[in-house]
Coordinates of C-alpha atoms and ligand atoms in Angstrom, one line a residue:
Chain A
X1 CA 79.0 -8.3 -101.7
X2 CA 75.5 -7.4 -101.9
X3 CA 73.7 -5.2 -99.5
X4 CA 72.4 -8.0 -97.4
X5 CA 75.7 -9.5 -97.0
X6 CA 77.1 -6.4 -96.0
X7 CA 74.7 -5.7 -93.4
X8 CA 75.1 -9.2 -92.0
X9 CA 78.9 -9.2 -92.0
X10 CA 78.5 -5.6 -90.2
X11 CA 76.1 -7.0 -87.7
X12 CA 78.0 -10.2 -87.3
X13 CA 81.2 -8.3 -86.4
X14 CA 79.2 -6.1 -84.0
X15 CA 77.6 -9.0 -82.6
X16 CA 81.0 -10.8 -82.1
X17 CA 82.6 -8.2 -80.3
X18 CA 79.5 -8.1 -77.9
X19 CA 80.1 -11.9 -77.5
X20 CA 76.8 -12.9 -79.1
X21 CA 76.4 -16.3 -81.0
X22 CA 73.4 -16.3 -83.4
X23 CA 73.3 -13.2 -85.6
X24 CA 70.3 -14.3 -87.3
X25 CA 68.2 -13.7 -84.2
X26 CA 69.7 -10.4 -83.3
X27 CA 69.3 -8.7 -86.8
X28 CA 65.4 -8.1 -87.4
X29 CA 64.8 -6.3 -90.8
X30 CA 62.1 -6.3 -93.6
X31 CA 61.6 -5.2 -97.0
X32 CA 59.8 -2.0 -97.3
X33 CA 58.4 -0.7 -100.6
X34 CA 57.7 3.2 -101.7
X35 CA 54.6 2.6 -103.7
X36 CA 54.8 5.8 -105.4
X37 CA 57.8 4.5 -107.4
X38 CA 56.1 1.2 -108.1
X39 CA 55.1 0.4 -111.8
X40 CA 53.8 -3.1 -111.0
X41 CA 56.2 -4.5 -113.6
X42 CA 56.4 -8.0 -111.3
X43 CA 60.2 -8.4 -111.8
X44 CA 60.4 -8.6 -107.9
X45 CA 57.9 -11.3 -107.5
X46 CA 59.4 -13.2 -110.4
X47 CA 62.8 -13.2 -108.7
X48 CA 61.8 -14.0 -105.1
X49 CA 63.1 -17.7 -104.5
X50 CA 60.1 -18.5 -102.2
X51 CA 57.3 -16.9 -104.4
X52 CA 56.3 -14.0 -102.1
X53 CA 54.0 -11.5 -104.2
X54 CA 56.3 -8.8 -103.4
X55 CA 54.7 -6.8 -106.2
X56 CA 51.3 -6.9 -104.2
X57 CA 53.2 -5.6 -101.0
X58 CA 54.6 -2.9 -103.1
X59 CA 51.3 -1.9 -104.5
X60 CA 49.6 -1.6 -101.0
X61 CA 52.7 0.1 -99.7
X62 CA 53.1 -2.7 -97.0
X63 CA 56.3 -4.1 -95.6
X64 CA 57.0 -7.9 -96.7
X65 CA 56.2 -9.8 -93.5
X66 CA 59.5 -11.1 -91.8
X67 CA 57.5 -14.8 -91.4
X68 CA 57.5 -15.4 -95.1
X69 CA 60.7 -13.8 -96.2
X70 CA 64.3 -15.3 -96.1
X71 CA 66.0 -11.8 -96.4
X72 CA 67.8 -12.8 -99.6
X73 CA 67.5 -9.3 -100.9
X74 CA 66.7 -10.6 -104.4
X75 CA 63.6 -8.3 -104.8
X76 CA 65.5 -5.3 -103.8
X77 CA 68.4 -5.9 -106.0
X78 CA 66.2 -6.5 -109.2
X79 CA 63.5 -3.8 -108.8
X80 CA 64.3 -1.4 -111.8
X81 CA 62.6 1.6 -109.9
X82 CA 64.4 1.5 -106.6
X83 CA 61.0 0.9 -105.0
X84 CA 62.3 -1.4 -102.3
X85 CA 64.8 -1.1 -99.3
X86 CA 65.8 -2.9 -96.4
X87 CA 64.9 -1.5 -93.1
X88 CA 66.7 -2.8 -90.3
X89 CA 65.2 -3.1 -86.9
X90 CA 67.3 -4.2 -83.8
X91 CA 65.6 -6.2 -80.9
Chain B
X1 CA 23.7 2.3 -110.0
X2 CA 25.8 1.3 -113.1
X3 CA 29.2 2.5 -113.3
X4 CA 31.0 2.2 -116.7
X5 CA 34.6 2.3 -117.0
X6 CA 36.2 2.3 -120.5
X7 CA 39.9 1.1 -120.1
X8 CA 41.4 -1.7 -118.2
X9 CA 44.7 0.0 -117.4
X10 CA 46.2 1.6 -114.4
X11 CA 43.7 4.6 -114.4
X12 CA 40.6 2.3 -115.0
X13 CA 41.4 -0.7 -112.5
X14 CA 42.3 2.1 -109.7
X15 CA 39.1 3.9 -110.4
X16 CA 37.2 0.5 -110.0
X17 CA 38.8 -0.4 -106.9
X18 CA 38.1 3.0 -105.3
X19 CA 34.3 3.1 -106.5
X20 CA 33.7 -0.6 -105.0
X21 CA 35.6 0.7 -101.6
X22 CA 32.7 3.3 -101.6
X23 CA 29.9 1.6 -103.1
X24 CA 29.6 -2.0 -102.1
X25 CA 26.7 -2.8 -104.0
X26 CA 26.6 -0.5 -107.3
X27 CA 27.1 -2.5 -110.4
X28 CA 30.8 -2.0 -112.2
X29 CA 31.6 -2.8 -115.8
X30 CA 35.3 -2.5 -116.9
X31 CA 35.7 -2.8 -120.9
X32 CA 39.2 -3.5 -122.1
X33 CA 40.3 -3.6 -125.8
X34 CA 43.0 -6.1 -125.1
X35 CA 42.4 -9.9 -124.0
X36 CA 44.0 -9.8 -120.7
X37 CA 43.6 -8.6 -117.2
X38 CA 45.3 -5.4 -116.1
X39 CA 48.9 -5.7 -117.1
X40 CA 51.8 -3.3 -116.3
X41 CA 52.7 -1.3 -119.6
X42 CA 56.2 0.1 -118.1
X43 CA 56.9 -3.9 -117.4
X44 CA 56.8 -4.5 -121.3
X45 CA 60.4 -3.3 -121.5
X46 CA 61.3 -6.1 -118.9
X47 CA 59.7 -8.7 -121.2
X48 CA 61.5 -7.4 -124.2
X49 CA 64.8 -7.6 -122.3
X50 CA 63.8 -11.3 -121.3
X51 CA 64.0 -10.5 -117.6
X52 CA 60.5 -11.9 -117.1
X53 CA 58.1 -14.2 -119.1
X54 CA 55.2 -12.0 -120.7
X55 CA 52.7 -13.6 -118.2
X56 CA 54.5 -12.0 -115.4
X57 CA 53.4 -8.4 -116.3
X58 CA 49.9 -9.3 -115.4
X59 CA 49.4 -7.1 -112.3
X60 CA 45.6 -8.7 -111.5
X61 CA 44.3 -12.1 -111.7
X62 CA 40.7 -12.8 -112.9
X63 CA 40.0 -13.8 -109.3
X64 CA 40.6 -10.3 -108.4
X65 CA 38.0 -8.9 -110.5
X66 CA 35.5 -11.7 -109.2
X67 CA 36.5 -10.8 -105.6
X68 CA 35.7 -7.2 -106.0
X69 CA 32.5 -8.0 -108.5
X70 CA 33.8 -6.3 -111.3
X71 CA 32.7 -7.2 -114.8
X72 CA 35.4 -7.4 -117.2
X73 CA 34.3 -7.1 -120.7
X74 CA 36.8 -7.5 -123.6
X75 CA 35.9 -5.5 -126.6
X76 CA 36.6 -2.0 -128.2
X77 CA 34.4 0.8 -127.9
X78 CA 33.7 2.5 -131.0
X79 CA 30.8 5.0 -130.1
X80 CA 29.7 7.1 -127.4
X81 CA 26.2 8.4 -126.9
X82 CA 26.2 11.2 -124.4
X83 CA 22.5 11.9 -124.7
X84 CA 21.6 8.4 -124.6
X85 CA 24.0 7.5 -121.8
X86 CA 25.5 4.4 -123.6
X87 CA 28.2 3.2 -125.7
X88 CA 28.6 0.8 -128.5
X89 CA 31.3 -1.8 -128.9
X90 CA 32.7 -3.0 -132.3
X91 CA 30.7 -6.2 -132.2
X92 CA 27.5 -4.1 -131.9
X93 CA 26.7 -4.6 -128.3
X94 CA 25.4 -1.6 -126.5
X95 CA 26.1 -1.0 -122.8
X96 CA 24.5 1.8 -120.9
X97 CA 25.7 3.7 -117.8
X98 CA 24.6 6.0 -115.1
X99 CA 28.2 7.2 -114.3
X100 CA 31.2 6.8 -117.1
X101 CA 34.8 7.0 -117.0
X102 CA 37.0 7.3 -119.9
X103 CA 40.2 5.9 -119.0
X104 CA 41.5 4.5 -122.6
X105 CA 45.1 5.6 -122.2
X106 CA 47.4 6.7 -125.2
X107 CA 49.1 4.7 -128.1
X108 CA 52.3 5.1 -129.6
X109 CA 52.3 7.6 -132.6
X110 CA 52.8 5.7 -135.7
X111 CA 55.8 6.1 -137.8
X112 CA 55.4 9.2 -140.3
X113 CA 57.3 7.7 -143.3
X114 CA 56.7 6.0 -146.2
X115 CA 57.1 2.3 -145.5
X116 CA 55.6 2.2 -142.1
X117 CA 53.3 -0.4 -142.9
X118 CA 56.3 -3.1 -143.6
X119 CA 56.7 -6.0 -141.4
X120 CA 59.4 -5.2 -139.0
X121 CA 58.6 -1.7 -138.1
X122 CA 58.0 -2.1 -134.4
X123 CA 56.8 -0.3 -131.3
X124 CA 57.0 -1.0 -127.4
X125 CA 53.3 -0.1 -126.6
X126 CA 51.1 -3.3 -126.1
X127 CA 51.6 -6.5 -124.5
X128 CA 50.4 -8.2 -127.8
X129 CA 52.8 -6.0 -129.9
X130 CA 55.6 -6.7 -127.4
X131 CA 55.2 -10.4 -127.5
X132 CA 55.3 -10.4 -131.6
X133 CA 58.3 -7.9 -131.1
X134 CA 60.1 -10.3 -128.9
X135 CA 59.6 -13.1 -131.5
X136 CA 60.9 -11.0 -134.3
X137 CA 63.7 -9.6 -132.3
X138 CA 64.8 -13.3 -131.4
X139 CA 65.0 -13.7 -135.5
X140 CA 66.3 -10.2 -136.2
X141 CA 70.1 -9.3 -136.8
X142 CA 70.1 -5.6 -137.4
X143 CA 67.6 -2.9 -136.0
X144 CA 67.4 0.9 -136.6
X145 CA 65.6 2.7 -133.6
X146 CA 64.2 6.4 -133.5
X147 CA 62.9 8.8 -130.8
X148 CA 64.0 10.9 -128.1
X149 CA 62.5 9.6 -125.0
X150 CA 62.5 6.8 -122.5
X151 CA 60.6 4.4 -124.8
X152 CA 63.2 4.6 -127.5
X153 CA 65.8 3.8 -125.2
X154 CA 64.2 0.8 -123.9
X155 CA 63.5 -0.4 -127.1
X156 CA 67.3 0.0 -128.1
X157 CA 68.4 -1.6 -124.8
X158 CA 66.0 -4.4 -125.3
X159 CA 66.9 -5.3 -128.9
X160 CA 70.5 -5.3 -127.7
X161 CA 69.7 -7.7 -125.1
X162 CA 68.3 -10.1 -127.8
X163 CA 71.7 -9.7 -129.5
X164 CA 70.2 -7.6 -132.5
X165 CA 73.0 -5.2 -133.7
X166 CA 71.1 -2.0 -132.8
X167 CA 71.8 1.4 -134.2
X168 CA 70.2 4.4 -132.5
X169 CA 69.5 7.6 -134.6
X170 CA 69.8 10.9 -132.9
X171 CA 68.2 14.1 -134.7
X172 CA 70.9 16.2 -132.9
X173 CA 74.2 15.9 -131.4
X174 CA 72.8 15.1 -127.9
X175 CA 70.4 12.6 -126.2
X176 CA 67.1 13.5 -125.3
X177 CA 68.1 17.1 -125.4
X178 CA 64.7 18.5 -123.7
X179 CA 65.8 16.8 -120.6
X180 CA 69.3 16.1 -120.2
X181 CA 72.5 18.5 -120.4
X182 CA 75.7 17.7 -122.2
X183 CA 77.3 16.1 -119.5
X184 CA 74.1 13.9 -118.5
X185 CA 73.9 13.2 -122.2
X186 CA 77.3 12.0 -122.5
X187 CA 77.2 9.9 -119.4
X188 CA 74.2 7.9 -120.9
X189 CA 75.7 7.7 -124.2
X190 CA 78.6 6.0 -123.0
X191 CA 76.3 3.5 -121.2
X192 CA 74.5 2.9 -124.4
X193 CA 77.8 2.3 -126.3
X194 CA 78.8 -0.2 -123.8
X195 CA 75.8 -2.2 -124.5
X196 CA 76.7 -2.7 -128.1
X197 CA 74.5 0.0 -129.5
X198 CA 75.7 2.2 -132.1
X199 CA 74.5 6.0 -131.9
X200 CA 74.4 7.9 -135.0
X201 CA 74.2 11.7 -134.7
X202 CA 72.6 14.4 -136.6
X203 CA 70.9 11.5 -138.4
X204 CA 67.1 11.5 -139.6
X205 CA 65.2 8.8 -141.1
X206 CA 63.4 9.9 -144.3
X207 CA 61.8 6.3 -145.8
X208 CA 61.6 2.6 -144.7
X209 CA 62.5 0.4 -147.5
X210 CA 61.5 -3.0 -148.0
X211 CA 61.2 -6.3 -150.0
X212 CA 58.1 -8.5 -150.2
X213 CA 56.4 -6.7 -147.5
X214 CA 59.4 -6.8 -145.0
X215 CA 61.8 -4.1 -143.9
X216 CA 65.2 -4.3 -145.4
X217 CA 66.7 -1.0 -144.9
X218 CA 66.1 2.6 -143.8
X219 CA 67.2 5.8 -146.1
X220 CA 68.3 8.7 -144.1
X221 CA 67.6 12.5 -145.0
X222 CA 71.2 12.7 -146.2
X223 CA 70.9 9.9 -148.4
X224 CA 72.6 7.5 -146.4
X225 CA 71.2 3.8 -146.4
X226 CA 71.3 1.5 -143.4
X227 CA 70.6 -2.2 -144.0
X228 CA 68.3 -3.6 -141.3
X229 CA 65.6 -5.9 -140.8
X230 CA 63.8 -4.2 -137.8
X231 CA 62.8 -0.4 -137.4
X232 CA 62.2 0.8 -133.6
X233 CA 60.0 3.6 -133.3
X234 CA 59.4 5.4 -130.1
X235 CA 58.7 9.1 -131.1
X236 CA 55.8 9.8 -128.4
X237 CA 52.2 8.9 -127.7
X238 CA 48.9 10.4 -128.6
X239 CA 45.7 9.8 -126.3
X240 CA 43.1 7.5 -127.8
X241 CA 40.2 9.8 -128.4
X242 CA 38.4 8.1 -131.2
X243 CA 35.3 7.4 -129.3
X244 CA 35.0 11.0 -128.1
X245 CA 35.1 12.6 -131.7
X246 CA 31.7 13.6 -132.8
X247 CA 30.7 14.0 -129.2
X248 CA 30.3 17.3 -127.5
X249 CA 33.2 16.4 -124.9
X250 CA 35.9 19.0 -124.8
X251 CA 39.3 17.9 -125.9
X252 CA 42.5 19.6 -126.4
X253 CA 45.5 17.2 -126.8
X254 CA 43.6 14.8 -124.6
X255 CA 40.1 15.0 -122.8
X256 CA 39.7 18.2 -120.7
X257 CA 39.1 17.5 -117.2
X258 CA 38.6 19.7 -114.0
X259 CA 40.3 19.1 -110.6
X260 CA 37.4 16.4 -110.1
X261 CA 38.2 14.6 -113.2
X262 CA 34.8 15.5 -114.6
X263 CA 34.3 16.5 -118.4
X264 CA 32.2 19.2 -119.6
X265 CA 29.5 16.6 -119.8
X266 CA 27.7 15.5 -116.5
X267 CA 28.3 12.0 -115.3
X268 CA 31.2 11.6 -117.6
X269 CA 34.9 11.5 -116.1
X270 CA 38.2 10.6 -117.7
X271 CA 41.6 10.0 -116.1
X272 CA 45.1 8.6 -117.0
X273 CA 47.0 9.2 -120.2
X274 CA 43.9 10.2 -122.3
X275 CA 43.0 13.1 -119.7
X276 CA 44.4 16.4 -119.4
X277 CA 44.0 17.6 -115.9
X278 CA 43.5 21.1 -114.6
X279 CA 46.2 22.3 -112.2
X280 CA 45.2 25.2 -110.1
X281 CA 48.8 25.9 -109.3
X282 CA 49.9 26.5 -112.7
X283 CA 46.4 27.3 -114.2
X284 CA 46.8 25.1 -116.9
X285 CA 45.5 21.7 -118.2
X286 CA 48.5 19.3 -117.9
X287 CA 49.3 16.2 -119.4
X288 CA 51.3 13.3 -117.7
X289 CA 52.2 9.9 -119.2
X290 CA 53.1 8.5 -116.1
X291 CA 51.9 5.3 -114.3
X292 CA 51.6 7.0 -110.5
X293 CA 49.7 9.7 -112.2
X294 CA 47.4 7.5 -114.0
X295 CA 46.8 5.6 -110.5
X296 CA 46.0 8.7 -108.6
X297 CA 43.9 10.2 -111.1
X298 CA 41.9 6.8 -111.5
X299 CA 41.5 6.9 -107.6
X300 CA 40.3 10.6 -107.7
X301 CA 37.8 9.9 -110.6
X302 CA 36.6 7.0 -108.4
X303 CA 36.0 8.9 -105.4
X304 CA 34.2 11.8 -107.3
X305 CA 31.9 9.0 -109.2
X306 CA 30.7 8.1 -106.1
X307 CA 29.7 11.5 -104.6
X308 CA 32.6 12.3 -102.9
X309 CA 33.8 15.9 -103.6
X310 CA 37.6 15.1 -103.9
X311 CA 39.9 17.5 -105.6
X312 CA 42.6 15.7 -107.4
X313 CA 45.8 17.2 -106.3
X314 CA 48.8 16.6 -108.6
X315 CA 52.0 15.6 -106.8
X316 CA 55.3 16.8 -108.6
X317 CA 55.6 14.5 -111.7
X318 CA 58.3 12.0 -111.0
X319 CA 59.8 9.0 -112.8
X320 CA 62.7 6.6 -111.5
X321 CA 63.9 4.5 -114.3
X322 CA 66.8 2.2 -115.1
X323 CA 68.3 2.7 -118.5
X324 CA 71.2 0.7 -119.8
X325 CA 72.1 -0.1 -116.0
X326 CA 71.9 3.8 -115.0
X327 CA 69.5 5.0 -112.3
X328 CA 67.9 8.1 -113.4
X329 CA 65.4 9.9 -111.5
X330 CA 63.4 13.1 -112.7
X331 CA 60.9 15.2 -111.1
X332 CA 59.3 18.6 -111.1
X333 CA 60.3 21.1 -113.8
X334 CA 63.7 20.0 -115.2
X335 CA 64.3 21.5 -118.4
X336 CA 67.6 23.5 -118.5
X337 CA 66.6 25.8 -121.3
X338 CA 63.0 25.9 -122.9
X339 CA 64.2 28.1 -125.7
X340 CA 66.1 25.2 -127.3
X341 CA 63.7 22.5 -126.1
X342 CA 61.7 23.1 -129.3
X343 CA 63.5 20.2 -130.2
X344 CA 62.0 16.8 -129.5
X345 CA 58.5 18.7 -128.1
X346 CA 57.7 20.9 -131.0
X347 CA 59.0 19.1 -134.1
X348 CA 57.7 15.6 -132.7
X349 CA 55.0 17.5 -130.8
X350 CA 54.2 14.2 -128.6
X351 CA 55.1 13.8 -125.3
X352 CA 57.1 10.4 -124.7
X353 CA 56.0 7.7 -122.3
X354 CA 57.1 8.1 -118.5
X355 CA 57.3 11.7 -118.8
X356 CA 55.2 14.8 -117.9
X357 CA 54.8 18.1 -119.7
X358 CA 55.7 19.9 -116.7
X359 CA 59.2 18.3 -116.9
X360 CA 59.7 20.8 -119.9
X361 CA 58.4 23.8 -118.7
X362 CA 60.3 26.7 -117.7
X363 CA 60.4 28.2 -113.8
X364 CA 59.8 31.8 -113.9
X365 CA 63.3 32.9 -112.0
X366 CA 65.3 30.2 -113.4
X367 CA 68.4 29.3 -111.8
X368 CA 70.3 25.8 -111.2
X369 CA 72.9 24.1 -109.4
X370 CA 75.0 21.0 -110.8
X371 CA 76.9 18.6 -109.1
X372 CA 79.2 15.8 -110.6
X373 CA 81.1 13.0 -109.0
X374 CA 82.2 10.7 -111.2
X375 CA 79.3 8.8 -113.1
X376 CA 76.6 10.3 -110.3
X377 CA 75.2 13.7 -111.3
X378 CA 72.4 15.8 -109.4
X379 CA 71.1 18.9 -111.2
X380 CA 68.9 21.2 -109.1
X381 CA 66.3 23.5 -110.8
X382 CA 65.4 26.6 -108.6
X383 CA 62.7 29.1 -109.3
X384 CA 63.8 32.2 -107.1
X385 CA 64.4 30.5 -103.6
X386 CA 62.4 27.4 -104.0
X387 CA 63.3 24.1 -105.7
X388 CA 61.2 23.2 -108.3
X389 CA 62.7 20.2 -110.2
X390 CA 65.7 17.7 -110.1
X391 CA 67.2 15.3 -112.2
X392 CA 69.4 12.7 -110.2
X393 CA 71.5 10.3 -112.2
X394 CA 73.8 7.3 -110.8
X395 CA 73.6 7.4 -107.0
X396 CA 69.9 7.7 -105.8
X397 CA 70.6 8.8 -102.2
X398 CA 69.2 12.4 -102.8
X399 CA 66.2 11.4 -104.8
X400 CA 63.9 11.0 -101.8
X401 CA 65.0 14.0 -100.2
X402 CA 64.9 16.2 -103.2
X403 CA 61.3 14.7 -104.0
X404 CA 60.1 15.7 -100.4
X405 CA 61.8 19.2 -100.3
X406 CA 60.3 20.1 -104.0
X407 CA 57.0 18.9 -102.8
X408 CA 56.7 20.6 -99.6
X409 CA 57.6 23.9 -101.5
X410 CA 60.0 25.1 -98.7
X411 CA 62.0 28.4 -99.0
X412 CA 65.8 27.2 -99.4
X413 CA 67.3 30.5 -99.5
X414 CA 69.2 29.6 -96.5
X415 CA 71.0 26.7 -98.0
X416 CA 71.5 28.2 -101.5
X417 CA 75.1 28.5 -101.1
X418 CA 75.5 25.0 -100.2
X419 CA 73.2 24.0 -103.2
X420 CA 75.4 25.9 -105.5
X421 CA 78.6 24.4 -104.0
X422 CA 77.4 21.0 -105.0
X423 CA 79.3 17.8 -103.6
X424 CA 79.2 16.8 -100.0
X425 CA 77.9 20.3 -98.8
X426 CA 75.0 20.1 -100.9
X427 CA 74.1 16.6 -100.0
X428 CA 74.4 17.3 -96.1
X429 CA 72.2 20.6 -96.6
X430 CA 69.7 18.6 -98.3
X431 CA 69.5 15.7 -96.0
X432 CA 69.1 18.1 -93.1
X433 CA 66.3 19.9 -94.5
X434 CA 64.7 16.7 -95.6
X435 CA 64.8 15.4 -92.0
X436 CA 63.4 18.6 -90.7
X437 CA 60.5 18.3 -93.3
X438 CA 59.7 14.8 -92.5
X439 CA 59.7 15.3 -88.7
X440 CA 57.6 18.3 -89.0
X441 CA 55.3 16.4 -91.0
X442 CA 55.2 13.4 -88.7
X443 CA 54.4 16.0 -85.8
X444 CA 51.5 17.2 -87.8
X445 CA 50.2 13.9 -88.5
X446 CA 50.6 13.1 -84.8
X447 CA 48.6 16.1 -83.6
X448 CA 46.0 15.5 -86.2
X449 CA 45.7 12.1 -85.2
X450 CA 45.5 12.9 -81.5
X451 CA 43.1 15.9 -81.8
Ligands
FAD1 C1 57.3 0.8 -122.6 C2 56.6 1.6 -121.8 C3 57.4 2.3 -120.6 C4 56.9 3.2 -119.9 N1 57.7 3.8 -118.9 C5 57.1 4.3 -117.9 C6 57.9 4.7 -116.6 O1 59.2 4.7 -116.9 N2 57.2 5.4 -115.7 C7 56.0 5.6 -115.8 O2 55.5 6.4 -114.8 N3 55.2 5.5 -116.8 C8 55.7 4.7 -117.8 N4 55.0 4.3 -119.0 C9 53.5 4.8 -119.1 C10 52.4 4.2 -118.1 O3 52.4 2.9 -118.6 C11 51.2 4.8 -118.7 O4 51.3 6.1 -118.3 C12 50.1 4.2 -117.7 O5 50.2 2.8 -118.3 C13 48.6 4.9 -118.3 O6 47.6 4.2 -117.6 P1 46.1 4.4 -118.4 O7 45.3 3.5 -117.5 O8 45.9 5.8 -118.5 O9 46.2 3.6 -119.8 P2 46.6 2.4 -120.3 O10 47.6 1.7 -119.3 O11 47.1 2.6 -121.6 O12 45.3 1.7 -120.5 C14 44.2 2.0 -121.2 C15 43.2 0.8 -121.4 O13 42.1 1.4 -122.4 C16 41.7 0.2 -123.1 N5 41.2 0.8 -124.3 C17 41.8 1.8 -125.1 N6 40.9 2.2 -126.1 C18 40.0 1.3 -126.0 C19 38.4 1.3 -126.4 N7 38.2 2.1 -127.6 N8 37.6 0.5 -126.1 C20 37.8 -0.3 -125.0 N9 39.1 -0.3 -124.4 C21 39.9 0.4 -124.6 C22 43.1 -0.5 -123.3 O14 43.0 -1.9 -123.9 C23 43.7 -0.4 -121.8 O15 43.1 -1.3 -121.2 C24 55.4 3.5 -120.0 C25 54.7 2.9 -120.7 C26 55.1 2.0 -122.0 C27 54.4 1.4 -122.9
SF4_2 S1 60.0 -4.7 -109.4 FE1 59.8 -2.7 -108.5 S2 58.6 -1.4 -109.8 FE2 58.4 -3.8 -110.4 S3 56.5 -4.5 -109.3 FE3 58.4 -5.1 -107.7 S4 58.6 -3.3 -106.7 FE4 57.3 -2.5 -108.2
SF4_3 S1 64.0 -10.6 -99.6 FE1 64.2 -12.5 -100.8 S2 62.6 -13.8 -99.7 FE2 62.3 -11.6 -99.0 S3 60.8 -11.1 -100.4 FE3 62.7 -10.3 -101.4 S4 63.2 -11.9 -102.6 FE4 61.5 -12.8 -101.4

């Protein structure tokens, strides 16, 4: 189980106990880079299934915007430098 | 105003970007010896490992240069005329400048053995070289790799990933002895073996043997012969300084620059792997072969070239890498015993890629703390009551807290017992301190922003 599945599962359990239905709506999160670690290798962008230029976000130290991102976590998993992490925000 | 930047790497491109942000109309020319836009040199390892196609390491598109109105010239500078303020390219072209940045980086040290010119002697150094190396690896059957640092390990991992039977020669009985202690070395050695790489201890190369211009074996100093068709060399790097020879620019192991990235000649700056930068804290000129340092030095040079008096403040040298599936983060002063570190540094005399000279220096009042939990280790290096360095292997939860604590130079005397105890007391104490520092910094920024 990867980080995302774990997060979603945890959140699903929590949401179910609260009687909520749509976990996707409840869990808001985004990929956040630590640009000091990034070496611009491009492994993240290459593995993003929908072609988000994650490397560019990492260079500028900006979070990947939720609108583009399907939160699959591929980029975080493949980054060899530990640059990317998942930041959970709740609505 | 014409800004001329020699070098299209991390330092040169960061400088160009900073200059443009501060001078919207000045002419900016970047000269790069390689026929590509800027690419990620650390990314070459992942090209060799077939994790990404080679084009993927290109970190800037041609349109990016156009958008910022940067003229990119492909060519090699061979001469620098500091009096006439111009440079000469290999093809004879002359380009003059008002402000010059030298950001030519460093190149792999060539193999100092007979047979070094044979086909099959390979380096992980440039994009062209890596493309060629990958095609040779696809045909290669057996390789011998030498060198102590990250590049030699990445070479071994990359060759093994291409199903080349790889033999890694260690001069001593421990891996990268200038950085790792015995336990840390052993952890990584197990990983290396699990990838099918055979480690040979106390083994030193004396000659590369070949037939019809191609490698077919190496001879070791003890006379042993290992048959192979590839020899991977990762013994360190040397700053590219050819063009500053025969100029009045002061050089030690690299170009000497002050905190403003200025050389001793007016209007000439240097940054990145080719620069040795004055550090007021240690009062020495330091050499880093690190991507983030090259970026930060390039930015500082760009600011100063556009008339801003901006001293470069060196952060703690930091590298987070993944070797044979193991996460390793090194920061600050980490050498456990400088008296023994002669090894790779003095004998080989070259810094390996992805490392900093500061790693190998010795704190004034040295003590250390060490914690091991299965395959995860944390080594803390203390100078009296201050944390000055750390090496984190495996679980990286403490990497960021440690970086903050080391960088902020807070006195850790109150948590020394927990630090020495290791395990969860150490972790809890460091995390608490970290949160405190971050909160204080956020508070500072807030009041600064509000005033
Ligand atoms: C395999 C590998 C792994 C690495 N791993 C890490 C790592 O894990 N972490 C880390 O922090 N760093 C790592 N590094 C080091 C990092 O890549 C360098 O520190 C960084 O690229 C330095 O940037 P730079 O701009 O100073 O030089 P470079 O990136 O080397 O750029 C130099 C530029 O100058 C040009 N040039 C040189 N001479 C001339 C000339 N005479 N005329 C015109 N142009 C010229 C070159 O073509 C190039 O464009 C690694 C490097 C390699 C190769
Ligand atoms: S994979 Fe990691 S290090 Fe490489 S470009 Fe992406 S964020 Fe940066
Ligand atoms: S989480 Fe998935 S979709 Fe979002 S940027 Fe990363 S790889 Fe792309």
